[in-house]
PDB file of C-alpha atoms in Angstrom:
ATOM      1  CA  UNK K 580     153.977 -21.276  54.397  1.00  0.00           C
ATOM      2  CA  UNK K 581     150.263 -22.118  54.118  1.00  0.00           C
ATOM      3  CA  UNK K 582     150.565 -24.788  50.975  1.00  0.00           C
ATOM      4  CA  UNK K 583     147.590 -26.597  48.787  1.00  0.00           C
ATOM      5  CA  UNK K 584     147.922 -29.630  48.193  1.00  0.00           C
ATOM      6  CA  UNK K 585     146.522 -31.235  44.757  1.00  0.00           C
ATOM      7  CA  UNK K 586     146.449 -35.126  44.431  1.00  0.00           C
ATOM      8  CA  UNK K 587     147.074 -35.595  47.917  1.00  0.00           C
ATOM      9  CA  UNK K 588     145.928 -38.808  47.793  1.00  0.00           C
ATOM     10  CA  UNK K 589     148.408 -40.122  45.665  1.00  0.00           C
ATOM     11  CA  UNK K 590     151.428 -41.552  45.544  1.00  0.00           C
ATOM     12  CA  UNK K 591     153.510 -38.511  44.897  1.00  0.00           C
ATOM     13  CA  UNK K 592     150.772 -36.238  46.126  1.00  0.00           C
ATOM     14  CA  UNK K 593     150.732 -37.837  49.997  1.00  0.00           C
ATOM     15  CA  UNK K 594     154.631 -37.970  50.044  1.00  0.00           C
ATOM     16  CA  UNK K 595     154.871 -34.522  48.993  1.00  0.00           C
ATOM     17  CA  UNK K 596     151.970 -33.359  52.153  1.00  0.00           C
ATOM     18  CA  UNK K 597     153.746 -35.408  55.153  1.00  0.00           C
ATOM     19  CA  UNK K 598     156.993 -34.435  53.524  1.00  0.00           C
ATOM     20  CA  UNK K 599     155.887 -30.047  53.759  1.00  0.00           C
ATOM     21  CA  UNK K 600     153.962 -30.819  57.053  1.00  0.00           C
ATOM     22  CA  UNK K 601     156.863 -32.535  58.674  1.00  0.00           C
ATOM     23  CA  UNK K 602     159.240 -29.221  57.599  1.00  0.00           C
ATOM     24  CA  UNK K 603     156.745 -27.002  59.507  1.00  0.00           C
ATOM     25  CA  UNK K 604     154.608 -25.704  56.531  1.00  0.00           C
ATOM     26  CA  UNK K 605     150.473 -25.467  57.121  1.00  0.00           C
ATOM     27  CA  UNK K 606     149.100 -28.047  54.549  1.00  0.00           C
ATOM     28  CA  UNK K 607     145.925 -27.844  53.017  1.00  0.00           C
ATOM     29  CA  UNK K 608     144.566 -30.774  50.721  1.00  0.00           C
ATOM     30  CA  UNK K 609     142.434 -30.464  47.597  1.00  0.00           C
ATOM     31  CA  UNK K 610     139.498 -32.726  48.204  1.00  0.00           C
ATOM     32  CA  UNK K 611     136.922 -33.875  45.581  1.00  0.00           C
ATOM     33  CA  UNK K 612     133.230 -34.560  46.618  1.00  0.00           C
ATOM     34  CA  UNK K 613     132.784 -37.941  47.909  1.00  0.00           C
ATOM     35  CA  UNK K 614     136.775 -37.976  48.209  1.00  0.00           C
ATOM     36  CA  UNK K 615     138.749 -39.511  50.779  1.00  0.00           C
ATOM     37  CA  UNK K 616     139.259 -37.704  54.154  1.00  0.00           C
ATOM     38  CA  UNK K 617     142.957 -36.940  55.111  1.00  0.00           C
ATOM     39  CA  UNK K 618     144.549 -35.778  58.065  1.00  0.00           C
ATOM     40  CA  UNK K 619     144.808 -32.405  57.123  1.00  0.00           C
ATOM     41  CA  UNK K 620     142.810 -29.553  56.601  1.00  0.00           C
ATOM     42  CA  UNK K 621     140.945 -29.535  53.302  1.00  0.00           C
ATOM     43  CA  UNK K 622     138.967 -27.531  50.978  1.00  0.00           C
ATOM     44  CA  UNK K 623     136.623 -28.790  48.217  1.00  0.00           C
ATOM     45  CA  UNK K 624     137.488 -28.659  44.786  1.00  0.00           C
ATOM     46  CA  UNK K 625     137.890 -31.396  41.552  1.00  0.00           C
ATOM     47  CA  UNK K 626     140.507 -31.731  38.616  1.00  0.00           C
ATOM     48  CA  UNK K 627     137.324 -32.010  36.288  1.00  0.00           C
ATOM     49  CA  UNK K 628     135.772 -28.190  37.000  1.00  0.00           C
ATOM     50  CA  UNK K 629     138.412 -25.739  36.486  1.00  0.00           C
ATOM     51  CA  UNK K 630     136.394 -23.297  38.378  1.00  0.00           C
ATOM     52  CA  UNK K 631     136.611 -25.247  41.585  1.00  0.00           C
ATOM     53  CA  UNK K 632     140.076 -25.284  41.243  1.00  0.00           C
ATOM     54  CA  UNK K 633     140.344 -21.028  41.235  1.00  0.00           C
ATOM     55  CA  UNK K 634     137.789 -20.954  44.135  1.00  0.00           C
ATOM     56  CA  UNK K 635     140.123 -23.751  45.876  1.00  0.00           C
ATOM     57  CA  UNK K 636     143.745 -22.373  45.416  1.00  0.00           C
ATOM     58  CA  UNK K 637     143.127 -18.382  45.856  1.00  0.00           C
ATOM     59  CA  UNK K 638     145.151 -16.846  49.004  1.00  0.00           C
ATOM     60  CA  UNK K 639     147.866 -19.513  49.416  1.00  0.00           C
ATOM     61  CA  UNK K 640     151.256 -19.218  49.380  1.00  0.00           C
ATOM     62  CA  UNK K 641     151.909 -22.016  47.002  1.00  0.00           C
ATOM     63  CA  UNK K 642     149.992 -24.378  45.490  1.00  0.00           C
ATOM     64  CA  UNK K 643     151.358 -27.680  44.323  1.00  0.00           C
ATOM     65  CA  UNK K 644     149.620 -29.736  41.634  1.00  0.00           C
ATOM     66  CA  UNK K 645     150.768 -33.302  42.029  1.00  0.00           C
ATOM     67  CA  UNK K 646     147.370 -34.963  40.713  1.00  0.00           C
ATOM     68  CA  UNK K 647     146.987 -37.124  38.141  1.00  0.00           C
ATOM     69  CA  UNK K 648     147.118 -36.069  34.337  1.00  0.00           C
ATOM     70  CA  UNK K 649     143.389 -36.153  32.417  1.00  0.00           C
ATOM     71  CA  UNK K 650     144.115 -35.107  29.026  1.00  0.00           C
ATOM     72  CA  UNK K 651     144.821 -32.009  27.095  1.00  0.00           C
ATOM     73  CA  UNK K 652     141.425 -30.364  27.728  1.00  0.00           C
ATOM     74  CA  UNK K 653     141.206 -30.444  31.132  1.00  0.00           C
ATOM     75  CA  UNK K 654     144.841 -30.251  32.017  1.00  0.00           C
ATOM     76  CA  UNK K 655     145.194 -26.943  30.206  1.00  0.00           C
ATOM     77  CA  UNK K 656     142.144 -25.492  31.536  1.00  0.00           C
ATOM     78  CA  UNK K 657     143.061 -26.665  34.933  1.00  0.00           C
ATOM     79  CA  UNK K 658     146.833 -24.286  34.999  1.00  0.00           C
ATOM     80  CA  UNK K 659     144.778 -21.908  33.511  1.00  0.00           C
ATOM     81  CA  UNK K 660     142.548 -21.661  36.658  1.00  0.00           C
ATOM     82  CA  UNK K 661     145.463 -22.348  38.847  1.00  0.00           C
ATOM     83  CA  UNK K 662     147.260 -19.558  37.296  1.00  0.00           C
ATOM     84  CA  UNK K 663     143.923 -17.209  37.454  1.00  0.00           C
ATOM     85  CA  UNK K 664     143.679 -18.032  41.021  1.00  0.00           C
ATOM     86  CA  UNK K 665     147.204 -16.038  41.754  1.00  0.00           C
ATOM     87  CA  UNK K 666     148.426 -18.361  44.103  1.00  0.00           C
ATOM     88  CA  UNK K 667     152.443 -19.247  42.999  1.00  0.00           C
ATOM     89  CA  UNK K 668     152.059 -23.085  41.496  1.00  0.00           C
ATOM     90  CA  UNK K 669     154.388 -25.485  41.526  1.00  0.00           C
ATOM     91  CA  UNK K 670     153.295 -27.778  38.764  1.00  0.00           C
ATOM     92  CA  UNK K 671     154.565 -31.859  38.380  1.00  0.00           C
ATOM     93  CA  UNK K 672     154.958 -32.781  34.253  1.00  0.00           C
ATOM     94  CA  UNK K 673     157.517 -35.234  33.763  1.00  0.00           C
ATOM     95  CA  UNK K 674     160.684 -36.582  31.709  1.00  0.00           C
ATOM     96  CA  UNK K 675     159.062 -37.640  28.752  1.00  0.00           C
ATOM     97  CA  UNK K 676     157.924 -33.636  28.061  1.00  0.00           C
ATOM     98  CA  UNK K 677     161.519 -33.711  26.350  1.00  0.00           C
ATOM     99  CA  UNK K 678     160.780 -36.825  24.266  1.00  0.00           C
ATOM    100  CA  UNK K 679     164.436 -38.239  25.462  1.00  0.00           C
ATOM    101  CA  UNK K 680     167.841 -36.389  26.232  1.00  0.00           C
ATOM    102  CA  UNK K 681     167.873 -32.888  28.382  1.00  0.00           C
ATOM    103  CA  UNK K 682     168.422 -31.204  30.833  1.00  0.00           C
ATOM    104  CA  UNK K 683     166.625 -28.258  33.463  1.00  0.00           C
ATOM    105  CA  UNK K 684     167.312 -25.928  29.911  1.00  0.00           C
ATOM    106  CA  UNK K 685     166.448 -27.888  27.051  1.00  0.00           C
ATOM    107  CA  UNK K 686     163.272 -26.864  25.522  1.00  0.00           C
ATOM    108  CA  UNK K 687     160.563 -29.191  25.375  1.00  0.00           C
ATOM    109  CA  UNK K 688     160.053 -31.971  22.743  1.00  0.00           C
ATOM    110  CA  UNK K 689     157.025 -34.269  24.086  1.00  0.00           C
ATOM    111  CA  UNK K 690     156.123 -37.676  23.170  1.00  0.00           C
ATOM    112  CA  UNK K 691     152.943 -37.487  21.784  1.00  0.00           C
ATOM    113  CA  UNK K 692     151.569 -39.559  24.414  1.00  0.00           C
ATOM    114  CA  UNK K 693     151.921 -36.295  26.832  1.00  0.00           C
ATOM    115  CA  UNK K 694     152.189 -33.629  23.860  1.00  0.00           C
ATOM    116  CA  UNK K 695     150.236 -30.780  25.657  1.00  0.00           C
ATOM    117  CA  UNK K 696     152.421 -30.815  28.613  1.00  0.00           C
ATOM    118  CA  UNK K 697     154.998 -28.578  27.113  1.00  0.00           C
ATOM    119  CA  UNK K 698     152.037 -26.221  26.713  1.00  0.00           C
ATOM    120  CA  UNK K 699     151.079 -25.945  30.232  1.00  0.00           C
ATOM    121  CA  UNK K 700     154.469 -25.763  31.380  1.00  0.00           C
ATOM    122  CA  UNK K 701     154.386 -22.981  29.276  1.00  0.00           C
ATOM    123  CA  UNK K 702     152.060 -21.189  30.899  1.00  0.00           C
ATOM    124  CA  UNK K 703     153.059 -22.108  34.347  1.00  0.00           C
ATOM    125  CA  UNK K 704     156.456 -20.527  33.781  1.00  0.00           C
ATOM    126  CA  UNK K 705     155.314 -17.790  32.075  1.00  0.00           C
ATOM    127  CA  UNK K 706     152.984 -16.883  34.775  1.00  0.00           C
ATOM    128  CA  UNK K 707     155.901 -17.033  36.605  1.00  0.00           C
ATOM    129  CA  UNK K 708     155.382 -20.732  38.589  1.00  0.00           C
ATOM    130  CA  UNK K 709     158.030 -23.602  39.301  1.00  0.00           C
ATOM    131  CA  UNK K 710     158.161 -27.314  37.183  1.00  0.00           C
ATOM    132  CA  UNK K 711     158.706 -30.045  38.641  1.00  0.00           C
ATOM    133  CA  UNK K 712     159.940 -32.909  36.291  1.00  0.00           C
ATOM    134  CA  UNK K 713     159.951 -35.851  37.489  1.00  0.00           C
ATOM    135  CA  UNK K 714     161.335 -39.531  36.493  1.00  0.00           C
ATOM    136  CA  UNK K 715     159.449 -42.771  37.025  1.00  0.00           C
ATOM    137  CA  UNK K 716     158.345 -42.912  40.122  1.00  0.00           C
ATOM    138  CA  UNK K 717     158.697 -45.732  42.715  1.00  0.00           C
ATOM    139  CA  UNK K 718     158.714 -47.032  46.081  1.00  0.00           C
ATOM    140  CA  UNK K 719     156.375 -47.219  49.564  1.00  0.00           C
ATOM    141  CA  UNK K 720     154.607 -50.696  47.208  1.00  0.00           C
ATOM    142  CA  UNK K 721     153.695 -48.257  43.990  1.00  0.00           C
ATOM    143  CA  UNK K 722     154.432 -46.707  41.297  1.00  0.00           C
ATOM    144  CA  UNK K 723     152.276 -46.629  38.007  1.00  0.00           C
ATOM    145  CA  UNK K 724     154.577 -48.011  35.321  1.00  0.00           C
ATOM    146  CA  UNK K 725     155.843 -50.147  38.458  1.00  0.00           C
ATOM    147  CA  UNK K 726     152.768 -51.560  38.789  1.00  0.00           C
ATOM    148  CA  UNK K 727     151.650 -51.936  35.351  1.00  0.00           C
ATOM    149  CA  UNK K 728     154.538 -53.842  34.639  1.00  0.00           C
ATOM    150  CA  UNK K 729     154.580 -56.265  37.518  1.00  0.00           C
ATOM    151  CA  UNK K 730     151.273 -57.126  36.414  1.00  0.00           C
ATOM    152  CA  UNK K 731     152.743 -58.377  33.297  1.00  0.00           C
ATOM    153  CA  UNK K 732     154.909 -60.280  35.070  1.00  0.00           C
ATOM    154  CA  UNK K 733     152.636 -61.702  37.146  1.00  0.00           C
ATOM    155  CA  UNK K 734     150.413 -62.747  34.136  1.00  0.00           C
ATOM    156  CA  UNK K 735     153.300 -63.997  31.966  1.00  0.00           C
ATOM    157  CA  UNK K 736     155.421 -65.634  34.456  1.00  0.00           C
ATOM    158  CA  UNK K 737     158.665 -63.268  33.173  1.00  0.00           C
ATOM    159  CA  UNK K 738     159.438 -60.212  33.274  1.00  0.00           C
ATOM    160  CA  UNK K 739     158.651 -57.650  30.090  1.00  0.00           C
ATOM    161  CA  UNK K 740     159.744 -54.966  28.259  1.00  0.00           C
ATOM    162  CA  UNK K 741     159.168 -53.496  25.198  1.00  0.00           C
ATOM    163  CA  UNK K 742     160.931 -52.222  22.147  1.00  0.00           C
ATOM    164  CA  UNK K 743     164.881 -52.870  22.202  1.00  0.00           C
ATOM    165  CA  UNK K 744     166.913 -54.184  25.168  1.00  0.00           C
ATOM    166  CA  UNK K 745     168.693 -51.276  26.505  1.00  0.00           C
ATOM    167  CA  UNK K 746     166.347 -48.502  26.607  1.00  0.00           C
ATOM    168  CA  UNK K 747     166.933 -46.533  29.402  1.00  0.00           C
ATOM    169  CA  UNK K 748     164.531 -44.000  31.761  1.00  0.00           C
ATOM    170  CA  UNK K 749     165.563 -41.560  34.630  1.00  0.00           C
ATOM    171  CA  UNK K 750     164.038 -42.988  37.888  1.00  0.00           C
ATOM    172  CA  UNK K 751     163.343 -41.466  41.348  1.00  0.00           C
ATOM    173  CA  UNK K 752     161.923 -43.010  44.510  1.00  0.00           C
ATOM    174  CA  UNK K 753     159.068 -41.462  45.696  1.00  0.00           C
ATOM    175  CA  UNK K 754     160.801 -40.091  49.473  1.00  0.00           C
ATOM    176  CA  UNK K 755     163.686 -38.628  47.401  1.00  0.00           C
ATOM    177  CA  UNK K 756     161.084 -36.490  45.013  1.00  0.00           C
ATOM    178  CA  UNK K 757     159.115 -35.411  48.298  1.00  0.00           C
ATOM    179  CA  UNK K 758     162.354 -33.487  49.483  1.00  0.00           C
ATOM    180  CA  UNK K 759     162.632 -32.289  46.305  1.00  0.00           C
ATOM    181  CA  UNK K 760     159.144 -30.733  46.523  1.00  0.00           C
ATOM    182  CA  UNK K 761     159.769 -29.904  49.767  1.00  0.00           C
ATOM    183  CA  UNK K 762     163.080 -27.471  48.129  1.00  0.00           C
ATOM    184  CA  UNK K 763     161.302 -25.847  45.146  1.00  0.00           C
ATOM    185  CA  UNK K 764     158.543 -24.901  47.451  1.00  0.00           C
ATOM    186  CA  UNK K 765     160.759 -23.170  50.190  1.00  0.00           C
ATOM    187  CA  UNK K 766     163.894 -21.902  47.694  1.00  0.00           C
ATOM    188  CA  UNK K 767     163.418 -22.390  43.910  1.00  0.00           C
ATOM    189  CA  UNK K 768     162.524 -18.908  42.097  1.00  0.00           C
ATOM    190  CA  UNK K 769     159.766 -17.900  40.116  1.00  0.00           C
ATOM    191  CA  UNK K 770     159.617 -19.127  36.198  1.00  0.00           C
ATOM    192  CA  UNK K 771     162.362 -22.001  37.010  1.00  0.00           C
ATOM    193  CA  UNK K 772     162.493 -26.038  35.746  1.00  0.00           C
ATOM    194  CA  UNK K 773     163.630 -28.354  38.094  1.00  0.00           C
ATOM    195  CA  UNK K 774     164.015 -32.163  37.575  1.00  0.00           C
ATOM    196  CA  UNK K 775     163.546 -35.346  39.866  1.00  0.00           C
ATOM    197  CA  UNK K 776     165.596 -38.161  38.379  1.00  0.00           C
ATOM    198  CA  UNK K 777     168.302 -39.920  40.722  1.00  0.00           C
ATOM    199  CA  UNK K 778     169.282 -42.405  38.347  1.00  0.00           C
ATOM    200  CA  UNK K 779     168.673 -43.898  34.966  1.00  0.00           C
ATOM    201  CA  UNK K 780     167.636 -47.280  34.917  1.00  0.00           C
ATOM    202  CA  UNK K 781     167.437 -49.717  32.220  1.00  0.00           C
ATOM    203  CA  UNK K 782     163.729 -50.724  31.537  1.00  0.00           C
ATOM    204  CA  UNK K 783     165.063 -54.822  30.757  1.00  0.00           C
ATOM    205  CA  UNK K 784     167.106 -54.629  34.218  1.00  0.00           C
ATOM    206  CA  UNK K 785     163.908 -53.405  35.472  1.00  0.00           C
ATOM    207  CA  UNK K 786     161.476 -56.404  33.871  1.00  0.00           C
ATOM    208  CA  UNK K 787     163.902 -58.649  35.291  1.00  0.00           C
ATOM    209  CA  UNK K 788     163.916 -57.201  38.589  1.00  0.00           C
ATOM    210  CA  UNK K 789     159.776 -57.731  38.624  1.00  0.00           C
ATOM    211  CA  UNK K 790     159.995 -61.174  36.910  1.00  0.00           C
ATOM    212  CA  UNK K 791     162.007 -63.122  39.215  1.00  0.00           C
ATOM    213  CA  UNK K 792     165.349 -62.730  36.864  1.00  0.00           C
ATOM    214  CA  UNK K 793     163.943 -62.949  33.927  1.00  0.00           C
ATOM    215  CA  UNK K 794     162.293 -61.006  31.207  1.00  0.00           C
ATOM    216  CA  UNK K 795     160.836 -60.893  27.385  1.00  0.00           C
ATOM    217  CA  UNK K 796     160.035 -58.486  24.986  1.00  0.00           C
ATOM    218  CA  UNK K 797     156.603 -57.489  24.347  1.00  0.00           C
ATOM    219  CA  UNK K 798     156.214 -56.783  20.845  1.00  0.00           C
ATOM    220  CA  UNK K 799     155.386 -52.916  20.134  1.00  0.00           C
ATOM    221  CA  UNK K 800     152.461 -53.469  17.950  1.00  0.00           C
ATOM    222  CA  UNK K 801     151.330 -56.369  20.670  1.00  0.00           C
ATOM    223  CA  UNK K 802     151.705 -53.718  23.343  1.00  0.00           C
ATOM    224  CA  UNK K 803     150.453 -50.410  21.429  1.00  0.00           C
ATOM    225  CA  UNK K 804     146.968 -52.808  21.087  1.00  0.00           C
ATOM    226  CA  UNK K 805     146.617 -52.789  24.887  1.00  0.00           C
ATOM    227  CA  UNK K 806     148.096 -49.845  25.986  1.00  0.00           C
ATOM    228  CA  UNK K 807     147.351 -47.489  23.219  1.00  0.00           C
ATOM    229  CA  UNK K 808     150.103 -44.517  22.568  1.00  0.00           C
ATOM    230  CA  UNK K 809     151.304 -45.039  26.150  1.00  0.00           C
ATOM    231  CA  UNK K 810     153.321 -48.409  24.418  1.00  0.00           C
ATOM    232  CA  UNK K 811     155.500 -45.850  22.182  1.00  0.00           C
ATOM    233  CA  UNK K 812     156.734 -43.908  25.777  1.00  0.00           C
ATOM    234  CA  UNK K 813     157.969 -47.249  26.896  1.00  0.00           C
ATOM    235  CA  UNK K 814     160.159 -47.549  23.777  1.00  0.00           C
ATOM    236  CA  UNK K 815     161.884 -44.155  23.826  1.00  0.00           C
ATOM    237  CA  UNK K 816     164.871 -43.725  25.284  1.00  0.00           C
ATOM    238  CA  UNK K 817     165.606 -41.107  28.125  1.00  0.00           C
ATOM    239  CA  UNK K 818     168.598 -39.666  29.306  1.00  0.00           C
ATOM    240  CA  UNK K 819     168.052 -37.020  31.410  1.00  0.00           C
ATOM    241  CA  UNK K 820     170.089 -34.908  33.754  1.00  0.00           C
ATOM    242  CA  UNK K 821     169.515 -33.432  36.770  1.00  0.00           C
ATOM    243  CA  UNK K 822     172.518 -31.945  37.588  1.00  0.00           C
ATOM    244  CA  UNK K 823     171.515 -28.495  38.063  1.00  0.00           C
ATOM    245  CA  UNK K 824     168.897 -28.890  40.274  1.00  0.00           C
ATOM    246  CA  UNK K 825     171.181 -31.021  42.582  1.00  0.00           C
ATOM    247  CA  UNK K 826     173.722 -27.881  42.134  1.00  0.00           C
ATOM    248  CA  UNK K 827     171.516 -25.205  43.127  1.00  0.00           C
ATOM    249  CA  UNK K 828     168.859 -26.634  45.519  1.00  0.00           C
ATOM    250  CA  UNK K 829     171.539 -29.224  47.617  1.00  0.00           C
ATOM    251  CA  UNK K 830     169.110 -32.064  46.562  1.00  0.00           C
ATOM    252  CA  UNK K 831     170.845 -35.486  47.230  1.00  0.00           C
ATOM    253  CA  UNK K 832     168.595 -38.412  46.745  1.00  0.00           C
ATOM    254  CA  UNK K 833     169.479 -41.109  49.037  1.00  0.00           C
ATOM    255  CA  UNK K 834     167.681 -43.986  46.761  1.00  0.00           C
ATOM    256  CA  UNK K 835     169.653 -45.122  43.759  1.00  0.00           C
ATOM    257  CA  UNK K 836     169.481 -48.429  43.070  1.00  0.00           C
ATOM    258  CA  UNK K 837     166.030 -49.356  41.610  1.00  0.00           C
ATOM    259  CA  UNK K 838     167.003 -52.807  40.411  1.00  0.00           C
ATOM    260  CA  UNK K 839     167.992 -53.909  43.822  1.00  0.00           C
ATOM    261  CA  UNK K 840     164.582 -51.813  45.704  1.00  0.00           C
ATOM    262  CA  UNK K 841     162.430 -53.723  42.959  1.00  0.00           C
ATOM    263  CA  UNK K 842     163.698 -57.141  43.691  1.00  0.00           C
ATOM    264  CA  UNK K 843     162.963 -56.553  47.342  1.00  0.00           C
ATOM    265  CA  UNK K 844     160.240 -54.180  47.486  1.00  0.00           C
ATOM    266  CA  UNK K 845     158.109 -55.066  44.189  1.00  0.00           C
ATOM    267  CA  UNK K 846     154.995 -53.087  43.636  1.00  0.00           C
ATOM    268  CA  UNK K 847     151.507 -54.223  43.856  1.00  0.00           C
ATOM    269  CA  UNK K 848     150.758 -54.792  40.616  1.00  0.00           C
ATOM    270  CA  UNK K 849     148.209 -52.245  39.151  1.00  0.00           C
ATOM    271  CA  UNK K 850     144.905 -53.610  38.231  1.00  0.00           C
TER     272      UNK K 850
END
């Protein structure tokens, strides 16, 4: 298939291009002005003008949107153009759009952190695109929350967390949720939720993993002063499944064990 790639420059985004060109598929990359040149064909076109985006994805045969979310405004108005542009999408959200425990069926409940995503999955499905769900994301040295918290760790000299002990979140590394791309794109039908998680992880095991064995709480109100409403996603609990995609699309991640990656492959921390 000819395939557009959006956010091919990140993490998920350049897995998710070597992972389609290496299974024989023509990739294309998004590429904003002044962006960085990849090895791959690319046409010009930026998450902040929606109407780049139509010009940019019209006459593919799918067109996956792995870039970065910018906020309810643009986000929206982005799948709209996306959508207008006819080209199937396959469009990346994540776990917390059910605000904790679900699976590929449950209807959306957002944290208000990422409250519009429900919308635009909304319109994605209804225009008859796939969802791609994904847990925290780590592995190949990044991650964002990865990297955000060993930063912390690196600045406190432990390991953090925050909220309760024991909170949990569904986790994938970044090579298992390019094959996963790679399987929606070539077999997943139209108006369909799939979800990336290949464990659930708790976020304490996971301080400790980044702090050198050990690990504090950060204070919620301490936190939700530096991070803003992302502190409140830290603190929910997530248990999500992702049973039926591994049913019906044969996808078997191979990492699952994010304590022990983390303790040997921590991230950069994110500045």
């Amino acid at each position: 298939m000819n395939i557009l790639i959006i956010g091919a420059t990140g993490l998920v985004g350049s897995a998710v291009a070597a992972a389609l060109a290496g299974a024989g598929h023509d990739v294309t990359v998004l590429r904003r002005p002044g962006g960085r040149a990849l090895p791959y064909r690319s046409v010009p076109g930026d998450l902040t003008d929606p109407a780049s985006l139509k010009r940019a994805a019209a006459g593919f045969d799918r067109v996956v949107h792995a870039g970065a979310p910018l906020g309810e405004e643009l986000d929206l108005a982005g799948v709209d153009a996306l959508v207008d542009a006819g080209s199937p999408l396959v469009y990346t959200t994540g776990a917390a759009v059910l605000g904790g425990s679900g699976d590929e069926d449950s209807e959306p409940e957002p944290h208000p952190f990422v409250s519009w995503r429900a919308e635009a999955e909304r319109r994605v499905l209804a225009a008859g695109g796939r969802v791609v769900r994904p847990g925290m994301v780590y592995g190949e040295g990044g991650g964002g929350v990865p990297g955000l918290l060993a930063a912390k760790a690196a600045e406190r000299g432990t390991g953090v967390y925050i909220g309760e002990p024991g909170v949990r979140w569904p986790v994938v590394h970044v090579a298992d949720l390019a094959d996963l791309y790679v399987a929606v794109v070539e077999r997943a039908e139209p108006g369909t939720v799939w979800h990336g998680m290949a464990e659930t992880a708790r976020l304490d095991d996971i301080a400790r993993a980044l702090g050198g064995g050990t690990a504090a709480p950060w204070p919620l109100e301490e936190a939700t002063a530096e991070l803003g409403p992302l502190a409140g996603l830290f603190a929910l609990d997530q248990d999500v499944s992702s049973d039926k995609t591994r049913r019906l699309l044969g996808w078997t991640p191979r990492h699952t064990a994010v304590v022990d990656h983390l303790k040997a492959e921590p991230p950069a921390p994110a500045r």
